Short mmCIF file of C-alpha atoms in Angstrom, two decimals:
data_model
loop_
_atom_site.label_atom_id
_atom_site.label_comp_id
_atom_site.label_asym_id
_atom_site.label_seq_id
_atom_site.Cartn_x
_atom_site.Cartn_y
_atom_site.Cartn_z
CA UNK A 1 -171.00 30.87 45.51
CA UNK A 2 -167.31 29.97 45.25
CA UNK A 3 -166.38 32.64 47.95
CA UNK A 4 -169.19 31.34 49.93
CA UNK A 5 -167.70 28.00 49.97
CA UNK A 6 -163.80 28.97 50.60
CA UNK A 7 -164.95 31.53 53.33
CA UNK A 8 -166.93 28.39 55.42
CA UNK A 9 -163.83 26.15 55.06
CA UNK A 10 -160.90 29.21 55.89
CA UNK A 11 -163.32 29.29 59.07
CA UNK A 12 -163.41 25.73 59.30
CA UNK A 13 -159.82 24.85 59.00
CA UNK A 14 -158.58 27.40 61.48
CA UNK A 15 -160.26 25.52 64.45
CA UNK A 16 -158.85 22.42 62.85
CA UNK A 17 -155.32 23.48 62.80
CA UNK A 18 -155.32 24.56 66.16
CA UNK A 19 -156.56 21.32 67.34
CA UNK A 20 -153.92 19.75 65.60
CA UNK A 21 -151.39 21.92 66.69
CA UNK A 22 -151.84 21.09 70.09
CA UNK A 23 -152.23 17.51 69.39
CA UNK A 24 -148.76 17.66 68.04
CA UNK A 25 -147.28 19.50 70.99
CA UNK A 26 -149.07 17.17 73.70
CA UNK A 27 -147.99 13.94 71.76
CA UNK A 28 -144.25 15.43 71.39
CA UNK A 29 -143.93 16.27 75.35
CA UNK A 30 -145.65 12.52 75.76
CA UNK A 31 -142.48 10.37 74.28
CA UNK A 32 -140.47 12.77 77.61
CA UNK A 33 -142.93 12.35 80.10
CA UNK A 34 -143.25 8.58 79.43
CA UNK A 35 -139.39 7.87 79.54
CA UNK A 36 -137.90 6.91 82.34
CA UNK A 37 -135.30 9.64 83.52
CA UNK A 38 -132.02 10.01 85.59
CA UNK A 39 -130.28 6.42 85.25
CA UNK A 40 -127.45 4.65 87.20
CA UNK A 41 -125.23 1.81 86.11
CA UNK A 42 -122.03 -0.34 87.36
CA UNK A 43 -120.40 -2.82 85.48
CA UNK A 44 -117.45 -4.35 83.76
CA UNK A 45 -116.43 -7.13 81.11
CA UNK A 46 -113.37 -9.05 79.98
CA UNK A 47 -114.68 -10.43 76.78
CA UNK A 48 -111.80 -9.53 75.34
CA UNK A 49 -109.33 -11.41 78.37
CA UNK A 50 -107.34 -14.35 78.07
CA UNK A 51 -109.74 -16.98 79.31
CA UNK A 52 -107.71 -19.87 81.72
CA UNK A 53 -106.60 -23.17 79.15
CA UNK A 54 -104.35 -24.70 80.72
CA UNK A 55 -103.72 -26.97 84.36
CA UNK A 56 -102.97 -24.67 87.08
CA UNK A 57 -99.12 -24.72 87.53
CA UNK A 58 -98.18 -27.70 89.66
CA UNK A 59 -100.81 -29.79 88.71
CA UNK A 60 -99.26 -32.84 86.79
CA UNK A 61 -101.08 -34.74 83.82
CA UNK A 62 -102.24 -38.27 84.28
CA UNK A 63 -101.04 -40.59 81.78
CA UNK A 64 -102.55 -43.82 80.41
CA UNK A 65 -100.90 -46.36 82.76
CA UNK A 66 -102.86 -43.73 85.21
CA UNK A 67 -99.79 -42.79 87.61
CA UNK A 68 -98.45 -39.31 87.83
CA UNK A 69 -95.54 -38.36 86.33
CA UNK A 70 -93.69 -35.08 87.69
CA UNK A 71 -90.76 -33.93 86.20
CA UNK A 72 -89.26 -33.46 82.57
CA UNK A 73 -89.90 -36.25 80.34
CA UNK A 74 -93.24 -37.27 81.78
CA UNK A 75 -95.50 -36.57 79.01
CA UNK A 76 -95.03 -37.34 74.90
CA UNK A 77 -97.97 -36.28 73.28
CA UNK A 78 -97.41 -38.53 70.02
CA UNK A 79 -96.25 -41.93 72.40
CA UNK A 80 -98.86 -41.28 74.93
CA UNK A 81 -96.93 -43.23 77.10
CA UNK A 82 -95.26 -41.74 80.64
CA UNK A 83 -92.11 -42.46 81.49
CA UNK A 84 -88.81 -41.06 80.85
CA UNK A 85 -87.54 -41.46 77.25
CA UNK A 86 -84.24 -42.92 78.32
CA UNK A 87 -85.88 -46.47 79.25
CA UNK A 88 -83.30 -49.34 79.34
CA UNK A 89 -84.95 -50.93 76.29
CA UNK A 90 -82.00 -51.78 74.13
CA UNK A 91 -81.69 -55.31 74.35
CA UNK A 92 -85.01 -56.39 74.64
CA UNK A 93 -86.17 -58.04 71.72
CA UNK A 94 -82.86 -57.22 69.95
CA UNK A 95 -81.77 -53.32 69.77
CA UNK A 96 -83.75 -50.97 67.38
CA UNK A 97 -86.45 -53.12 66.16
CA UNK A 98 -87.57 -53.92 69.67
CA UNK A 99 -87.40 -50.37 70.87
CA UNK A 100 -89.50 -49.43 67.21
CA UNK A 101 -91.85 -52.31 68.15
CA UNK A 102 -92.44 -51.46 72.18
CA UNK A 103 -92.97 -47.69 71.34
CA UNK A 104 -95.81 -49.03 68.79
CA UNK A 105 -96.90 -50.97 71.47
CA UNK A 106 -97.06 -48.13 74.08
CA UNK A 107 -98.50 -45.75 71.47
CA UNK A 108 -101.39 -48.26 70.98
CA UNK A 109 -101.86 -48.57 74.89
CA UNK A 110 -102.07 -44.78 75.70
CA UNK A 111 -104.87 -44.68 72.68
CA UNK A 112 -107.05 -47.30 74.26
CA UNK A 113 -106.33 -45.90 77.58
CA UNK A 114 -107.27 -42.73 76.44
CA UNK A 115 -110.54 -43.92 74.31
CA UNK A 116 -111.50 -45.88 77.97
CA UNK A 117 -111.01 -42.84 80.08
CA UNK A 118 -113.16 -40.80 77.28
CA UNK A 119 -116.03 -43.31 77.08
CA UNK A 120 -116.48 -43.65 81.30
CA UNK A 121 -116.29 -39.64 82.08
CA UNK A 122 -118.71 -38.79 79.45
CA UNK A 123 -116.92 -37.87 76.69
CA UNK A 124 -115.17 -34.89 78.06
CA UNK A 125 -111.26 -35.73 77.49
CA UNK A 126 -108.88 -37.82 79.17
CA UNK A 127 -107.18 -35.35 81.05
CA UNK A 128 -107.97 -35.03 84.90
CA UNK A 129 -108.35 -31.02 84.74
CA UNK A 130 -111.39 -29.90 82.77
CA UNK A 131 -111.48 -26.43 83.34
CA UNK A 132 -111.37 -25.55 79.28
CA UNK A 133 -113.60 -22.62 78.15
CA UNK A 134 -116.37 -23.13 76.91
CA UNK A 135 -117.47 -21.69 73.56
CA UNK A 136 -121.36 -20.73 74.37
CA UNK A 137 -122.53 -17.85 76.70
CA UNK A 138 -125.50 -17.14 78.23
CA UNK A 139 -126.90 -13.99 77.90
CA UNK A 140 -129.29 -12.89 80.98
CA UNK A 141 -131.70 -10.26 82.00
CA UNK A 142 -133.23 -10.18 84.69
CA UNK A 143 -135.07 -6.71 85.85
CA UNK A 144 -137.03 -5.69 89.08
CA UNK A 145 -139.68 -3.27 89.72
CA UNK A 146 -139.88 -2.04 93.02
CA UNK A 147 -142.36 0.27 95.06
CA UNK A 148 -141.16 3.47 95.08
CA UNK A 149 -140.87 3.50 98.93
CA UNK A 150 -137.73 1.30 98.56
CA UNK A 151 -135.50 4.68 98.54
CA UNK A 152 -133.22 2.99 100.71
CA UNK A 153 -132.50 0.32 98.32
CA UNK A 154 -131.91 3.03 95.65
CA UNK A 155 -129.77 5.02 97.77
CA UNK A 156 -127.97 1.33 98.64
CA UNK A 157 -127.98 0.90 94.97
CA UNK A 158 -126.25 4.42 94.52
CA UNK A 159 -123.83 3.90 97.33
CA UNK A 160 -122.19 0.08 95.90
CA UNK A 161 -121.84 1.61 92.19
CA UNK A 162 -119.39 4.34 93.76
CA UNK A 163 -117.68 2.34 95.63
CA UNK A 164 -117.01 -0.57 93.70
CA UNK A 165 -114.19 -1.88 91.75
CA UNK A 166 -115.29 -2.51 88.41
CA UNK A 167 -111.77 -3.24 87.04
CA UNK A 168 -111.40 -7.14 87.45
CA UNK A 169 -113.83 -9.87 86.92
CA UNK A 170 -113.76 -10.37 91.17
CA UNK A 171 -114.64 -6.71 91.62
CA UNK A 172 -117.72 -6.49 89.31
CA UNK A 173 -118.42 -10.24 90.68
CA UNK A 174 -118.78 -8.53 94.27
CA UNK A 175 -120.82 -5.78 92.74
CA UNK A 176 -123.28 -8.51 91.03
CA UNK A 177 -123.10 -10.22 94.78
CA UNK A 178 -124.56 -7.15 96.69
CA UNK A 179 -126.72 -6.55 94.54
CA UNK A 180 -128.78 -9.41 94.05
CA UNK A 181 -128.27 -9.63 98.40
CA UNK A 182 -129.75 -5.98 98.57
CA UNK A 183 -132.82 -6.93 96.60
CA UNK A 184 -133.11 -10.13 98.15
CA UNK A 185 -133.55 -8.53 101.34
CA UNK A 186 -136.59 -6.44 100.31
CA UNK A 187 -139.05 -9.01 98.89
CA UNK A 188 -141.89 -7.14 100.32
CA UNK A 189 -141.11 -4.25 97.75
CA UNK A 190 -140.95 -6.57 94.53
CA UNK A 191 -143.94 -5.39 92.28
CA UNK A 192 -143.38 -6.26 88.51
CA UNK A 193 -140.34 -8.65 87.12
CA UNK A 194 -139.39 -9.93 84.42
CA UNK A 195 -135.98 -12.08 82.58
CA UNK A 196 -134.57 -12.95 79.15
CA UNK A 197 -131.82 -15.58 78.32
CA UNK A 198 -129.95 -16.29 74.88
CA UNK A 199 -127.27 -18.90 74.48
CA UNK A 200 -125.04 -17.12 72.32
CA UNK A 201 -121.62 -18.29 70.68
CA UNK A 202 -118.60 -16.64 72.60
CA UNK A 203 -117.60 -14.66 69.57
CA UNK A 204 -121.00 -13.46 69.45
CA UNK A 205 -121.50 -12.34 73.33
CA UNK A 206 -119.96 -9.43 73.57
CA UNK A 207 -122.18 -7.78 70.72
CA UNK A 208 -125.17 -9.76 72.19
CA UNK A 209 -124.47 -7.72 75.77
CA UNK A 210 -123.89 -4.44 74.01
CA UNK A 211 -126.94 -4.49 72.46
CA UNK A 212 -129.15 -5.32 76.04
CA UNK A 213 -127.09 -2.37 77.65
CA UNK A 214 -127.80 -0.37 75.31
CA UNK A 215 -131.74 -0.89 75.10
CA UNK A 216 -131.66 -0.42 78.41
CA UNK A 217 -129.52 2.31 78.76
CA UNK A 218 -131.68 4.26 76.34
CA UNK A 219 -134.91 4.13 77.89
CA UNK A 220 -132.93 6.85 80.89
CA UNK A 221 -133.22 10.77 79.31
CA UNK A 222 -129.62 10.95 81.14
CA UNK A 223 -127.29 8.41 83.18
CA UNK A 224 -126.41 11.12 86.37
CA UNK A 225 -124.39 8.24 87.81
CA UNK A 226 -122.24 5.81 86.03
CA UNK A 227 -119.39 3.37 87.05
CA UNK A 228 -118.27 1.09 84.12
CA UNK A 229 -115.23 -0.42 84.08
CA UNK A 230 -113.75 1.63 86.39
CA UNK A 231 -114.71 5.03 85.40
CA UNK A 232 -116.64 6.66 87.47
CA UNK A 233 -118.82 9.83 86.64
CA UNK A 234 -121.82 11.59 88.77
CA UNK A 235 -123.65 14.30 87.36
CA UNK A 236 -124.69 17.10 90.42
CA UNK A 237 -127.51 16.70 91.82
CA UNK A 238 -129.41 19.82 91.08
CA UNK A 239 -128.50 19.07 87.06
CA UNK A 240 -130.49 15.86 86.68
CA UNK A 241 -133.70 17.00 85.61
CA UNK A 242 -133.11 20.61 83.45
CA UNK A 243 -135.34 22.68 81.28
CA UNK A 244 -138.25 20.78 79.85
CA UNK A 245 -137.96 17.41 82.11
CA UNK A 246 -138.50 19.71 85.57
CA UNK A 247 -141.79 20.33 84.47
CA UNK A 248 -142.18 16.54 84.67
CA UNK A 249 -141.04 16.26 87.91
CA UNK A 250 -144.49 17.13 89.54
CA UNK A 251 -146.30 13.61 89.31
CA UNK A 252 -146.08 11.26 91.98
CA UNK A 253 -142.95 9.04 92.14
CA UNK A 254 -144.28 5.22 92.54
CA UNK A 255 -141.15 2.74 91.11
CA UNK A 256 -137.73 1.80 90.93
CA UNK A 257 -137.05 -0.16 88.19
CA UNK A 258 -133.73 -2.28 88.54
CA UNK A 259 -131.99 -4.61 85.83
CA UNK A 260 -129.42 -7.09 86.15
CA UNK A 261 -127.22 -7.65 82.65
CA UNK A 262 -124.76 -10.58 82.32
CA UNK A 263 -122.96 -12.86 80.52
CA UNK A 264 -122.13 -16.44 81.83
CA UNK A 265 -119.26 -18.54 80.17
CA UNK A 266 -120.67 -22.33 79.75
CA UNK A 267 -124.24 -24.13 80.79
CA UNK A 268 -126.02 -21.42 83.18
CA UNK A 269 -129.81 -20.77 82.57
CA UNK A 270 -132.31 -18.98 84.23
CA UNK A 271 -136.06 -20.28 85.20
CA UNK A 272 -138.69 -17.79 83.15
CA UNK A 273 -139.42 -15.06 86.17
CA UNK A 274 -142.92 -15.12 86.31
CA UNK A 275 -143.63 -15.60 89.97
CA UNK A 276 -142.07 -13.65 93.79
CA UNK A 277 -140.39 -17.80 93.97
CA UNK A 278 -139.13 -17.32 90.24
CA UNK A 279 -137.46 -13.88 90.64
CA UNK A 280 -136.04 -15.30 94.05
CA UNK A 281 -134.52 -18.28 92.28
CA UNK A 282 -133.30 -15.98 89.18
CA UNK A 283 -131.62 -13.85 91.83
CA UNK A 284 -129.87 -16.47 93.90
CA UNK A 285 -128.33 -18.29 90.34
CA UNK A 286 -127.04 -15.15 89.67
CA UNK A 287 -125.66 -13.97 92.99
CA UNK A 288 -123.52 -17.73 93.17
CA UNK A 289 -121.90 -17.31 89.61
CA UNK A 290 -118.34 -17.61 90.18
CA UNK A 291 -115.84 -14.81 88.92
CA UNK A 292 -113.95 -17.51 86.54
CA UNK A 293 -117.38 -17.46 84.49
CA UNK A 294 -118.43 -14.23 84.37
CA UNK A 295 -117.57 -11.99 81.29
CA UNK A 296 -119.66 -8.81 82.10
CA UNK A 297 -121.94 -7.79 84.56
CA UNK A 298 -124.04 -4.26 84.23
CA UNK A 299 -126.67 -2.55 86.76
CA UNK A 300 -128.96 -0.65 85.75
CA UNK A 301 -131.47 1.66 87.93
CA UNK A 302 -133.97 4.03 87.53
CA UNK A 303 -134.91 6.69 88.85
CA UNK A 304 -130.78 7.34 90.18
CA UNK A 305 -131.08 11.13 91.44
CA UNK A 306 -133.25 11.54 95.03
CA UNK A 307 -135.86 14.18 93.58
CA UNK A 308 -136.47 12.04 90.09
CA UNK A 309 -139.60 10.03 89.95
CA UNK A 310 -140.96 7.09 87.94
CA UNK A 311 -144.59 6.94 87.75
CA UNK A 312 -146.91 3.79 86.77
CA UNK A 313 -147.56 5.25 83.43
CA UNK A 314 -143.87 5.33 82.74
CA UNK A 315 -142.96 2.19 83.94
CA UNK A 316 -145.93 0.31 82.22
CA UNK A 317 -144.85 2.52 79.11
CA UNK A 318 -140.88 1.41 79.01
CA UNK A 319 -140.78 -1.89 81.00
CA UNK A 320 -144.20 -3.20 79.35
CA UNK A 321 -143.19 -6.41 79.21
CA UNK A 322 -142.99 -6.98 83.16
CA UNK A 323 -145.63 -9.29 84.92
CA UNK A 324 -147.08 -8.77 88.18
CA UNK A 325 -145.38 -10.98 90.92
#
């Protein structure tokens, strides 16, 4: 009876394996033929860079009787007062007490001149020049996806990472600029968008931005084009799909998938992208941020490589958390 019963179930459990077998081999090719594929990306940052602290040279600091002083001697931080040290005061109110007294006097001035000037611009210093850093960042994402019969814009896409010059803050500000012109020039292929902002401390950015590109940069099986601070690599053409991901190749290409990484120094945020007039908007705030501001900028595209495709599936599957505009 026992043989009976182990026979039945040896014949049972072959079938079952099998099944399960398979299952396991067309859920392990699933996780490749839902990723997204050959990726492209341009960018640079200066986190690290000496951010601008002082007045331009030239520019001359207001004191509290509000005249201009040029020149040595103009400016005593602990007086407050602006005129040149050597003032004919001896003699006035009889020799060092009266000079002691006037330069309490003056000291007292320049602090309620100061506290005035503070209270009537808002709180933001006395100074004229108020270019200081600021210590907050804003941390943006803002990603596009596109019909796949805007292969122009992906080969326009392909053509401004190799040539640009992602060494300074003006290059990859130029880079951001073209970018954000190309795809406002092709509304008619905008599909699915999407953003994210995070005000982040400045010492914080830089890790904050590392950790977008990277979750971006991991959803691509293989970045065949790349220009990053400068450093430009392309991978040949015929090499961006090999072995297992050619097989993929075969389904019908229907997005581009575009995202827009950066990192604003000071009070920049970005609507929620939920509409065509939202991603315009998004797009337009980020194409007029000026270079002094910007600590990083990164691109992102996929598919990069002509003959790569990015079906619905795949798209829905990685970018799942774009909306319909």
């Amino acid at each position: 009876m026992k043989s009976k019963l182990f026979s039945q179930l040896k014949r049972l459990l072959r079938p079952a394996l099998a099944l399960l077998l398979v299952a396991l081999m067309v859920l392990g090719n699933a996780d490749g033929a839902l990723a997204a594929r050959s990726g492209g990306r341009a960018g640079g940052r200066s986190f690290g860079a000496p951010r601008r602290s002082m007045p331009p040279s030239g520019q001359t600091y207001r004191g509290p009787s509000g005249g201009y002083y040029p020149g040595g001697g103009g400016y005593y931080p602990g007086g407050g007062f602006g005129f040149p040290f050597l003032f004919p005061v001896f003699g006035i109110g009889g020799g060092f007490g009266g000079l002691f007294t006037l330069l309490i006097f003056f000291s007292i001035a320049g602090f309620l001149a100061r506290s005035f000037r503070s209270a009537t611009s808002g709180g933001e210093g006395g100074d004229d020049y108020t270019g200081y850093p600021s210590n907050k960042v804003q941390v943006n994402k803002v990603q596009v996806g596109l019909l796949a019969n805007a292969r122009g814009l992906q080969a326009e896409l392909n053509d401004l990472a190799r040539r640009a010059d992602t060494s300074s803050p003006a290059g990859y500000t130029r880079l951001l600029q073209e970018t954000t012109l190309a795809l406002l020039r092709h509304p008619d292929y905008w599909a699915y968008a999407g953003s994210d902002n995070k005000t982040i401390a400045l010492a914080a950015a830089e890790g904050q931005f590392n950790q977008l590109a990277l979750s971006e940069r991991s959803k691509f099986n293989r970045e065949t084009l790349s220009n990053v601070d400068n450093l430009l690599t392309q991978a040949p053409a015929r090499a961006a799909l090999t072995g297992d991901q050619a097989d993929l190749s075969e389904g019908p290409g229907e997005f581009i998938v575009v995202t827009l990484l950066t990192a604003v120094e000071g009070d920049f945020r970005l609507p929620p992208v939920r509409s065509a007039a939202d991603l315009q908007q998004a797009l337009q705030a980020l194409g007029s941020v000026s270079s002094d501001r910007l600590l990083a900028v990164e691109v992102l595209w996929t598919p990069q490589a002509e003959d790569d495709t990015l079906t619905a599936d795949q798209m829905l599957t990685s970018y799942s958390q774009l909306v319909s505009v």
